[in-house]
Amino acid sequence: PSSWQANAPVWWDFEPQPNQIPNAFEFGHRVTVGVDSSDGQIYGRISFFSTLYFSMIFGVAKDVMSTRTVTVDIDPLADHPPKDIQKSERANAVDRVDRPKCQTAGLANAVSSGGAEKLVSNLMQRLSEFGLKRDAKAMHAELQDSANMTAENRRALFASALEKRLQRIWNLARFVVTNLKSSLPGPLAQFLAPLLDAMVAMDDKSSNGLSEMATYSLEVARQAVLSQMLDDYEGGTLDVQRISDLIGDGPGAAVIGEAIFKPAIDLMVAQLQTLENPTS
């Protein structure tokens, strides 16, 4: 409202609170409401994913007998209650806020310095790593019944579990192809770009949204990761971290890259051998 003028009750707060108690959850939201008996100020502080903060002043209370702060931590990634909320109360003005002289200065500085972008980027990276680790744990649990299976049934179980993570395999395949394309020198990049683009091309008219060649690339990638997982299982090294590496990190990218580029590499090697030995 215009009556607030430059004194709106809520503002972005990029200044960390001294001696702040860590959130009960790794990516927890937090709502803090308190009243300070020294001057009656009623204040609040909200954080989203323990990354983005807002502060606020609700007003001034009269005849406040005691200082009190209530904090509620919320786990936005919890599957269901009741372990998604933790409440605590303290008899001091923890996380008290004071209205800055310029309420937009903090946001302006965070944007101009790149600090806000870095905060959000780091949060996205942490969330991605968290999701990958949770997915790897779930997959590891799904494979626990494979110990007494036949090799055929074990492969079917692994294939089914990997099918649920097909998007991750596709993401790695796209990363491998686009990364190779960006690393090629000019003339070679110009020559190979159409082929590399075709390997991950989309097709809105297909049942899976991928072109025929991209579908083939995905299947080759899936089979390569599946075979590697089965080999690792036989070798006793398929733990949660290894699964995480294979469905969302460098080791998986290496396995996929070798598989999807092998036919092209073999063809080029054969052509070179023919040029070197034209009579053979």
Rosetta silent file (secondary structure, phi, psi, omega in degrees, C-alpha in Angstrom):
SEQUENCE: PSSWQANAPVWWDFEPQPNQIPNAFEFGHRVTVGVDSSDGQIYGRISFFSTLYFSMIFGVAKDVMSTRTVTVDIDPLADHPPKDIQKSERANAVDRVDRPKCQTAGLANAVSSGGAEKLVSNLMQRLSEFGLKRDAKAMHAELQDSANMTAENRRALFASALEKRLQRIWNLARFVVTNLKSSLPGPLAQFLAPLLDAMVAMDDKSSNGLSEMATYSLEVARQAVLSQMLDDYEGGTLDVQRISDLIGDGPGAAVIGEAIFKPAIDLMVAQLQTLENPTS
SCORE:     score description
SCORE:     0.000 S_00000001
   1 L     0.000  152.873 -179.369    0.000    0.000    0.000 S_00000001
   2 H   -65.347  -22.725 -179.528    1.058    3.583   -0.604 S_00000001
   3 H   -66.402  -21.564  178.552    0.725    4.269    3.115 S_00000001
   4 H   -72.953  -31.232 -175.292    3.833    2.130    3.694 S_00000001
   5 L    52.823 -118.651 -178.348    5.910    4.398    1.440 S_00000001
   6 L   -97.570   14.105 -176.339    9.514    3.252    1.982 S_00000001
   7 L  -119.645   47.131  175.993    8.703    1.346    5.180 S_00000001
   8 L   -59.019  145.318 -175.142    7.125   -1.871    3.928 S_00000001
   9 L   -75.551   -7.228 -177.401    6.995   -4.468    6.734 S_00000001
  10 E  -129.323  140.575  177.033    8.789   -7.144    4.666 S_00000001
  11 E  -152.156  156.161  173.522   12.142   -7.069    2.861 S_00000001
  12 E   -64.436  139.562 -179.177   14.760   -9.367    1.371 S_00000001
  13 L  -129.873  109.030 -179.532   17.446  -10.141    3.927 S_00000001
  14 L  -104.164    8.076  179.053   20.824  -11.309    2.693 S_00000001
  15 L   -94.875  118.097 -179.420   22.672  -10.708    5.961 S_00000001
  16 L   -64.542  142.711  179.250   23.239  -13.944    7.901 S_00000001
  17 L   -78.291  137.315  179.141   22.064  -13.910   11.481 S_00000001
  18 L   -68.036  140.202  177.041   24.824  -14.273   14.098 S_00000001
  19 L    55.926   35.118 -179.695   24.845  -17.581   15.982 S_00000001
  20 L   -69.298  134.205  178.146   21.937  -18.881   13.955 S_00000001
  21 L   -74.108  130.104 -178.694   20.829  -22.375   14.947 S_00000001
  22 L   -59.255  147.086  176.951   21.074  -24.738   11.927 S_00000001
  23 L   -62.776  146.937 -179.217   17.821  -25.835   10.341 S_00000001
  24 L   -68.395  -16.961 -177.015   16.615  -29.264   11.453 S_00000001
  25 L  -124.734  150.009 -173.814   16.427  -30.331    7.789 S_00000001
  26 L   -59.202  -40.168  179.250   19.033  -30.203    5.031 S_00000001
  27 L  -120.666   34.757 -171.505   16.880  -28.056    2.721 S_00000001
  28 L   -69.137  143.561  164.153   14.406  -26.886    5.333 S_00000001
  29 E   -78.188  158.866  176.563   12.159  -23.871    5.203 S_00000001
  30 E  -143.816  134.390  173.830   12.034  -21.908    8.458 S_00000001
  31 E  -120.205  120.675  179.387    9.438  -19.582    9.962 S_00000001
  32 E  -120.243  128.775  175.982   10.531  -17.570   13.016 S_00000001
  33 E  -130.932  131.609 -178.312    8.216  -15.285   14.970 S_00000001
  34 E  -145.884  165.229  174.733    9.295  -13.462   18.120 S_00000001
  35 E  -135.431  133.760 -177.201    8.557  -10.612   20.492 S_00000001
  36 L  -106.733  116.690 -176.171   11.210   -8.640   22.354 S_00000001
  37 L   -68.666  -16.753 -178.069   10.109   -7.347   25.771 S_00000001
  38 L   -66.617  -32.495  178.532   12.801   -4.646   25.744 S_00000001
  39 L  -139.428    2.119  177.754   10.848   -2.550   23.223 S_00000001
  40 L    79.564    6.427 -176.632    7.807   -4.674   22.362 S_00000001
  41 E   -67.570  132.664  174.462    8.880   -5.299   18.779 S_00000001
  42 E  -106.084  121.787 -171.759    7.137   -8.214   17.070 S_00000001
  43 E  -132.613  166.792  178.055    9.307   -9.566   14.283 S_00000001
  44 E  -150.319  162.213  179.413    9.580  -12.455   11.905 S_00000001
  45 E  -150.607  132.606 -179.673   11.996  -14.160    9.578 S_00000001
  46 E  -126.223  136.205  173.744   11.294  -16.669    6.804 S_00000001
  47 E  -127.120  144.739  176.624   13.751  -18.766    4.857 S_00000001
  48 E  -112.058  123.661  179.726   13.141  -20.973    1.850 S_00000001
  49 L    56.188   28.208  179.963   15.360  -24.036    1.445 S_00000001
  50 L    55.512   30.489 -175.062   17.752  -22.477    4.011 S_00000001
  51 L  -131.652  -49.662 -176.635   18.918  -20.196    1.205 S_00000001
  52 E  -106.226  128.879 -172.330   16.580  -17.265    0.529 S_00000001
  53 E  -122.170  144.343  170.825   15.536  -15.080    3.482 S_00000001
  54 E  -127.162  142.229  174.643   12.898  -12.463    4.184 S_00000001
  55 E  -117.528  156.807 -177.950   12.624  -10.364    7.340 S_00000001
  56 E  -154.542  154.842  174.563    9.588   -8.540    8.633 S_00000001
  57 E  -124.675  119.362 -176.333    8.311   -6.343   11.441 S_00000001
  58 E   -85.545  -24.700 -178.549    4.686   -6.888   12.430 S_00000001
  59 E   148.649 -162.720 -178.712    4.430   -4.022   14.869 S_00000001
  60 E  -125.981  129.327  178.621    4.948   -3.156   18.515 S_00000001
  61 L   -96.330  146.690  178.292    3.188   -4.846   21.413 S_00000001
  62 L  -100.460  149.194  175.922    2.393   -3.057   24.658 S_00000001
  63 L    56.079   44.811  176.685    2.946   -4.466   28.142 S_00000001
  64 L   -76.120  123.407 -175.970    5.047   -7.438   26.955 S_00000001
  65 L   -82.836  -34.040 -176.150    5.944   -9.439   30.026 S_00000001
  66 L  -148.434  151.860  176.637    8.610  -11.704   28.553 S_00000001
  67 L   -80.982  139.761 -177.816   10.721  -12.174   25.461 S_00000001
  68 E  -154.227  141.794  176.966    9.851  -15.233   23.394 S_00000001
  69 E  -132.267  132.785  176.456   10.741  -16.730   20.015 S_00000001
  70 E  -116.131  127.863 -179.752    8.989  -19.583   18.217 S_00000001
  71 E  -122.651  132.959  177.786   10.762  -21.313   15.314 S_00000001
  72 E  -123.361  118.537  175.159    9.210  -23.866   12.975 S_00000001
  73 E   -97.849  137.229 -176.008   11.411  -25.831   10.572 S_00000001
  74 E  -126.622  131.415  178.246    9.670  -27.486    7.625 S_00000001
  75 L   -95.371  103.463 -178.084   11.065  -30.207    5.380 S_00000001
  76 L   -72.801  -11.616 -178.311    9.727  -29.508    1.849 S_00000001
  77 L  -100.585    0.956  179.896   11.263  -32.755    0.572 S_00000001
  78 L   -68.557  142.814 -179.316    9.580  -35.036    3.095 S_00000001
  79 L   -71.233  -33.773 -177.955    7.296  -37.639    1.575 S_00000001
  80 L  -167.461  162.831  175.146    4.651  -37.248    4.255 S_00000001
  81 L   -67.618  167.529   10.390    4.009  -36.088    7.850 S_00000001
  82 L  -100.387    2.243 -173.974    4.658  -36.254   10.755 S_00000001
  83 L   -88.629   23.348 -177.906    8.431  -35.968   10.459 S_00000001
  84 L  -101.849   -1.425 -178.262    8.282  -32.941    8.176 S_00000001
  85 E  -137.401  137.455  175.316    7.941  -30.291   10.890 S_00000001
  86 E  -136.611  123.768 -176.295    9.990  -29.450   13.985 S_00000001
  87 E  -111.461  143.170  177.181    9.031  -26.673   16.357 S_00000001
  88 E  -142.294  151.922  178.819   11.154  -25.046   19.064 S_00000001
  89 E  -130.307  142.473  178.369   10.660  -22.189   21.544 S_00000001
  90 E  -137.819  152.282 -177.285   13.208  -20.020   23.297 S_00000001
  91 L   -96.869   40.431  173.814   13.005  -17.296   25.920 S_00000001
  92 L  -146.535  168.785 -174.905   15.235  -14.849   24.073 S_00000001
  93 L   -88.054   57.703 -179.714   15.036  -12.686   20.961 S_00000001
  94 L   -66.050  140.736  179.544   16.901  -15.080   18.708 S_00000001
  95 L    62.917   22.990  177.212   17.008  -14.019   15.031 S_00000001
  96 L   -58.941  145.250  179.668   15.618  -10.586   15.878 S_00000001
  97 L  -118.235  154.601  175.228   15.599   -8.271   12.880 S_00000001
  98 L  -129.304  135.195 -176.994   15.952   -4.508   12.574 S_00000001
  99 L   -63.179  125.516  178.052   14.617   -2.523    9.677 S_00000001
 100 L   -72.322  160.928  179.036   17.483   -1.342    7.428 S_00000001
 101 L   -62.050  -40.670  177.436   17.749    2.272    6.358 S_00000001
 102 L  -122.842  110.429 -172.308   17.159    1.253    2.763 S_00000001
 103 L   -74.801  -12.675  178.636   15.031   -1.881    2.492 S_00000001
 104 L  -101.527   -4.405 -175.920   15.874   -2.495   -1.158 S_00000001
 105 H   -64.750  -41.185 -178.826   19.635   -2.065   -0.807 S_00000001
 106 H   -61.316  -45.459  178.966   20.284   -5.692    0.142 S_00000001
 107 H   -66.052  -43.893 -179.767   18.441   -7.063   -2.872 S_00000001
 108 H   -59.537  -42.696  179.679   20.001   -4.530   -5.227 S_00000001
 109 H   -67.465  -40.846 -179.297   23.484   -5.425   -4.017 S_00000001
 110 H   -64.314  -36.274  179.550   22.811   -9.173   -4.223 S_00000001
 111 H   -73.471  -47.284 -176.470   21.614   -8.835   -7.817 S_00000001
 112 H   -67.788  -33.147 -178.978   24.357   -6.493   -9.017 S_00000001
 113 H   -83.890  -11.760 -176.390   27.142   -8.497   -7.358 S_00000001
 114 L    86.324    1.112 -177.951   25.859  -11.830   -8.604 S_00000001
 115 H   -63.661  -40.387 -179.694   25.363  -13.030   -5.041 S_00000001
 116 H   -64.961  -43.452  178.790   21.677  -13.815   -5.530 S_00000001
 117 H   -62.663  -39.485  179.230   22.368  -15.798   -8.701 S_00000001
 118 H   -65.625  -40.801  178.105   25.112  -17.740   -6.929 S_00000001
 119 H   -58.917  -48.181 -178.331   22.789  -18.582   -4.023 S_00000001
 120 H   -67.288  -40.182  179.453   20.121  -19.948   -6.358 S_00000001
 121 H   -63.042  -44.373  178.415   22.679  -21.790   -8.497 S_00000001
 122 H   -63.621  -39.075  178.410   24.227  -23.453   -5.449 S_00000001
 123 H   -62.520  -45.776  179.869   20.781  -24.416   -4.195 S_00000001
 124 H   -61.477  -38.817  178.852   19.883  -26.029   -7.532 S_00000001
 125 H   -65.957  -43.796  179.163   23.158  -27.947   -7.522 S_00000001
 126 H   -64.583  -40.667  178.163   22.624  -29.173   -3.969 S_00000001
 127 H   -64.914  -39.212  178.426   19.050  -30.206   -4.739 S_00000001
 128 H   -63.483  -44.337  179.395   20.226  -32.081   -7.822 S_00000001
 129 H   -65.752  -38.969  178.046   22.868  -33.950   -5.824 S_00000001
 130 H   -62.397  -46.563 -179.964   20.343  -34.699   -3.086 S_00000001
 131 H   -62.730  -39.558  178.971   17.838  -36.082   -5.595 S_00000001
 132 H   -64.058  -45.684 -179.386   20.495  -38.220   -7.258 S_00000001
 133 H   -64.115  -40.856  179.514   21.651  -39.687   -3.955 S_00000001
 134 H   -65.728  -39.339  178.483   18.086  -40.430   -2.871 S_00000001
 135 H   -65.253  -39.534  179.306   17.357  -42.089   -6.218 S_00000001
 136 H   -65.590  -39.629  177.656   20.510  -44.194   -5.919 S_00000001
 137 H   -63.434  -42.344  179.646   19.525  -45.330   -2.417 S_00000001
 138 H   -64.036  -41.753  179.656   16.068  -46.302   -3.642 S_00000001
 139 H   -66.678  -40.423  178.716   17.519  -48.257   -6.558 S_00000001
 140 H   -59.732  -40.061  178.770   20.019  -49.997   -4.295 S_00000001
 141 H   -65.870  -37.809 -179.915   17.124  -51.103   -2.071 S_00000001
 142 H   -65.657  -24.577 -175.763   15.211  -52.421   -5.090 S_00000001
 143 L   -93.560    0.398 -175.441   18.157  -54.633   -6.048 S_00000001
 144 H   -65.720  -24.237 -177.667   18.588  -56.272   -2.652 S_00000001
 145 H   -84.057    6.405 -173.751   16.465  -59.296   -3.604 S_00000001
 146 H   -85.572   -7.335 -173.627   18.764  -60.252   -6.480 S_00000001
 147 L   -59.392  -39.959 -175.890   21.230  -62.292   -4.425 S_00000001
 148 L  -101.514   16.621 -178.776   19.405  -65.604   -4.860 S_00000001
 149 L   -89.372  159.381  169.999   18.172  -65.019   -8.399 S_00000001
 150 L   -71.285  162.445 -179.622   19.265  -66.667  -11.589 S_00000001
 151 H   -59.283  -37.059 -179.149   21.395  -64.543  -13.891 S_00000001
 152 H   -67.073  -45.225 -179.773   18.404  -64.092  -16.223 S_00000001
 153 H   -68.943  -34.854  178.459   16.049  -62.955  -13.468 S_00000001
 154 H   -64.732  -42.922  179.192   18.711  -60.703  -11.981 S_00000001
 155 H   -62.471  -39.194  178.845   19.222  -58.976  -15.305 S_00000001
 156 H   -64.532  -40.218  178.423   15.460  -58.472  -15.613 S_00000001
 157 H   -64.797  -45.825  179.078   15.324  -56.945  -12.116 S_00000001
 158 H   -62.295  -41.859 -179.631   18.219  -54.602  -12.840 S_00000001
 159 H   -63.254  -40.728  179.430   16.681  -53.623  -16.189 S_00000001
 160 H   -65.127  -43.160  179.017   13.358  -52.826  -14.520 S_00000001
 161 H   -65.247  -37.953 -179.371   15.025  -50.697  -11.829 S_00000001
 162 H   -72.541  -31.139  178.940   17.076  -48.849  -14.432 S_00000001
 163 H   -59.098  -33.439  179.137   13.999  -48.257  -16.600 S_00000001
 164 L   -69.381  -19.630 -179.542   12.603  -46.081  -13.789 S_00000001
 165 L  -109.847   26.995 -174.879   15.722  -43.894  -14.063 S_00000001
 166 H   -62.526  -31.815  178.600   15.700  -43.661  -17.852 S_00000001
 167 H   -62.237  -38.170  178.646   15.534  -39.857  -17.736 S_00000001
 168 H   -65.901  -39.206  178.247   18.854  -39.799  -15.891 S_00000001
 169 H   -64.813  -40.353  177.973   20.423  -42.040  -18.543 S_00000001
 170 H   -64.965  -40.699  178.775   19.098  -39.739  -21.253 S_00000001
 171 H   -60.564  -41.159  178.906   20.476  -36.694  -19.436 S_00000001
 172 H   -67.332  -41.193  179.733   23.921  -38.311  -19.340 S_00000001
 173 H   -61.730  -43.977  177.992   23.737  -39.292  -23.004 S_00000001
 174 H   -63.702  -40.317  179.315   22.848  -35.720  -23.987 S_00000001
 175 H   -61.193  -45.311 -178.304   25.639  -34.372  -21.792 S_00000001
 176 H   -60.658  -46.359 -176.545   28.193  -36.672  -23.417 S_00000001
 177 H   -68.575  -48.197 -178.095   27.170  -35.728  -26.955 S_00000001
 178 H   -67.571  -33.773  178.716   26.868  -31.969  -26.392 S_00000001
 179 H   -67.598  -40.731  176.835   30.113  -31.891  -24.417 S_00000001
 180 H   -63.482  -43.652 -178.788   31.974  -33.627  -27.235 S_00000001
 181 H   -59.709  -43.538 -177.697   30.465  -31.251  -29.767 S_00000001
 182 H   -72.068  -19.295 -176.995   31.548  -28.175  -27.808 S_00000001
 183 H   -94.433   -8.374 -178.245   35.096  -29.496  -27.364 S_00000001
 184 L   -75.684  144.298  175.254   35.803  -30.232  -31.030 S_00000001
 185 L   -67.314  159.073 -172.624   38.008  -27.837  -33.027 S_00000001
 186 H   -43.294  -63.349 -176.484   36.296  -25.705  -35.650 S_00000001
 187 H   -59.962  -42.028 -179.611   36.645  -27.739  -38.870 S_00000001
 188 H   -69.008  -38.545  178.572   35.964  -31.058  -37.147 S_00000001
 189 H   -62.326  -41.525  179.629   33.027  -29.618  -35.220 S_00000001
 190 H   -64.258  -36.246 -178.544   31.511  -28.357  -38.467 S_00000001
 191 H   -73.252  -41.183 -173.971   31.934  -31.784  -40.046 S_00000001
 192 H   -94.126  -13.731 -175.815   30.547  -33.825  -37.136 S_00000001
 193 H   -52.651  -46.546 -179.541   27.920  -31.417  -35.792 S_00000001
 194 H   -59.616  -39.588  179.674   25.023  -32.797  -37.924 S_00000001
 195 H   -67.143  -45.449 -179.454   25.746  -36.350  -36.776 S_00000001
 196 H   -64.595  -40.411  177.945   26.071  -35.373  -33.108 S_00000001
 197 H   -62.322  -40.138 -178.547   22.894  -33.292  -33.251 S_00000001
 198 H   -65.719  -30.200 -177.635   21.030  -36.208  -34.802 S_00000001
 199 H   -66.586  -21.285 -179.665   22.143  -38.517  -31.988 S_00000001
 200 L  -129.244   23.774 -176.348   20.118  -36.508  -29.451 S_00000001
 201 L   -72.243  144.249  177.254   17.471  -34.936  -31.694 S_00000001
 202 E   -91.286  158.551  176.667   13.905  -34.576  -30.434 S_00000001
 203 L  -148.386  104.327 -175.908   10.793  -35.539  -32.407 S_00000001
 204 L   -63.401  -20.031 -176.436    7.433  -34.322  -31.123 S_00000001
 205 L   -87.566  -12.593 -179.175    5.606  -36.799  -33.334 S_00000001
 206 L   -83.367  162.641 -176.514    7.267  -39.910  -31.884 S_00000001
 207 L   -66.855  -29.902 -178.734    5.856  -41.847  -28.932 S_00000001
 208 L  -108.147    3.876  178.168    8.793  -40.994  -26.659 S_00000001
 209 L    81.321    5.361 -178.311    9.541  -37.517  -28.015 S_00000001
 210 E  -115.820  152.779  174.767   12.860  -38.633  -29.512 S_00000001
 211 L   -69.734  169.345 -179.997   14.004  -39.115  -33.070 S_00000001
 212 H   -61.610  -41.239 -179.459   14.747  -42.621  -34.299 S_00000001
 213 H   -70.727  -38.183  177.817   18.474  -42.079  -33.966 S_00000001
 214 H   -66.053  -36.967  176.595   18.150  -40.524  -30.502 S_00000001
 215 H   -62.212  -40.318  177.126   16.015  -43.487  -29.422 S_00000001
 216 H   -64.474  -42.318  178.488   18.796  -45.769  -30.601 S_00000001
 217 H   -60.554  -42.486 -179.986   21.368  -43.700  -28.672 S_00000001
 218 H   -64.378  -41.296 -179.589   19.268  -43.961  -25.519 S_00000001
 219 H   -66.494  -40.981  176.938   18.903  -47.728  -25.869 S_00000001
 220 H   -61.466  -43.489  178.961   22.646  -48.161  -26.401 S_00000001
 221 H   -62.849  -44.155 -179.464   23.293  -46.006  -23.329 S_00000001
 222 H   -61.713  -45.825 -179.085   20.776  -47.957  -21.234 S_00000001
 223 H   -64.810  -36.361  179.956   22.252  -51.310  -22.197 S_00000001
 224 H   -66.037  -45.252  178.962   25.775  -50.081  -21.475 S_00000001
 225 H   -66.396  -40.106  178.319   24.886  -48.875  -17.971 S_00000001
 226 H   -59.677  -47.269  179.968   22.909  -52.062  -17.315 S_00000001
 227 H   -62.833  -40.463  179.830   25.868  -54.253  -18.288 S_00000001
 228 H   -65.835  -39.987  178.637   28.241  -52.183  -16.164 S_00000001
 229 H   -63.988  -41.877  178.653   25.950  -52.443  -13.148 S_00000001
 230 H   -64.806  -40.235  176.700   25.702  -56.209  -13.507 S_00000001
 231 H   -62.626  -43.508  179.928   29.491  -56.448  -13.798 S_00000001
 232 H   -66.008  -36.376  177.460   29.911  -54.293  -10.702 S_00000001
 233 H   -63.101  -45.801  178.834   27.370  -56.414   -8.837 S_00000001
 234 H   -61.916  -32.362  179.726   29.284  -59.556   -9.692 S_00000001
 235 L   -86.254   -1.476  177.316   32.454  -57.851   -8.517 S_00000001
 236 L    75.932   21.908 -176.799   30.871  -56.772   -5.234 S_00000001
 237 L  -115.310    7.736 -176.613   31.307  -53.035   -5.882 S_00000001
 238 L   -88.057   74.730  175.498   27.743  -51.964   -6.670 S_00000001
 239 L   -95.317 -175.552 -177.761   27.028  -49.873   -3.578 S_00000001
 240 H   -59.163  -42.816 -178.430   24.885  -46.720   -3.351 S_00000001
 241 H   -64.231  -39.770  179.947   27.758  -44.456   -4.382 S_00000001
 242 H   -66.664  -40.530  176.214   28.556  -46.566   -7.436 S_00000001
 243 H   -61.082  -44.912  177.790   24.904  -46.532   -8.522 S_00000001
 244 H   -57.706  -43.210 -179.989   24.867  -42.757   -8.057 S_00000001
 245 H   -63.555  -37.923 -174.504   28.003  -42.468  -10.183 S_00000001
 246 H   -80.161  -26.273 -178.303   26.564  -44.607  -12.967 S_00000001
 247 H  -101.875   -3.662 -177.544   23.147  -42.942  -13.263 S_00000001
 248 H  -158.746   17.173 -176.997   24.173  -39.347  -12.783 S_00000001
 249 L  -145.093 -168.488 -173.681   27.889  -38.616  -12.766 S_00000001
 250 H   -54.970  -47.622  179.373   31.209  -38.930  -14.552 S_00000001
 251 H   -57.620  -39.660  177.007   31.612  -42.720  -14.470 S_00000001
 252 H   -66.217  -40.163  177.754   28.189  -43.161  -16.050 S_00000001
 253 H   -62.000  -38.817  179.805   29.011  -40.567  -18.686 S_00000001
 254 H   -65.753  -43.217  179.045   32.229  -42.437  -19.490 S_00000001
 255 H   -62.335  -45.085 -178.452   30.403  -45.767  -19.888 S_00000001
 256 H   -68.189  -42.926 -179.933   27.757  -44.184  -22.103 S_00000001
 257 H   -59.485  -44.875  179.529   30.251  -42.218  -24.177 S_00000001
 258 H   -61.689  -38.681 -176.488   32.285  -45.299  -24.947 S_00000001
 259 H   -72.466  -46.842 -173.236   29.151  -47.211  -25.956 S_00000001
 260 H   -79.521  -22.683  178.731   27.436  -44.669  -28.187 S_00000001
 261 H   -94.595  -10.758 -175.661   30.603  -43.482  -29.934 S_00000001
 262 H   -58.709  -45.753  179.475   32.141  -46.945  -30.409 S_00000001
 263 H   -58.874  -41.961  179.717   30.448  -47.694  -33.766 S_00000001
 264 H   -66.607  -40.575  179.507   31.615  -44.380  -35.221 S_00000001
 265 H   -65.326  -42.975  179.558   35.126  -44.849  -33.848 S_00000001
 266 H   -61.461  -39.172  179.916   35.316  -48.399  -35.210 S_00000001
 267 H   -65.904  -42.745  179.511   34.213  -47.150  -38.627 S_00000001
 268 H   -65.511  -39.436  178.303   36.834  -44.408  -38.681 S_00000001
 269 H   -63.521  -42.470  179.830   39.553  -46.836  -37.597 S_00000001
 270 H   -63.088  -40.639  179.441   38.544  -49.251  -40.351 S_00000001
 271 H   -65.913  -40.117  177.621   38.637  -46.464  -42.933 S_00000001
 272 H   -63.654  -41.097  179.433   42.081  -45.359  -41.756 S_00000001
 273 H   -64.243  -35.248  178.254   43.349  -48.919  -41.964 S_00000001
 274 H   -67.479  -39.326  178.554   41.994  -49.165  -45.514 S_00000001
 275 H   -67.065  -37.038 -178.810   43.799  -45.972  -46.516 S_00000001
 276 H   -76.120  -29.625 -178.548   47.045  -47.189  -44.990 S_00000001
 277 L  -128.397   70.598 -173.695   46.753  -50.643  -46.557 S_00000001
 278 L   -61.535  -22.754 -177.034   44.837  -50.172  -49.839 S_00000001
 279 L   -93.403   -7.729 -176.237   45.697  -53.667  -51.148 S_00000001
 280 L   -80.071    0.000    0.000   44.668  -55.571  -48.030 S_00000001
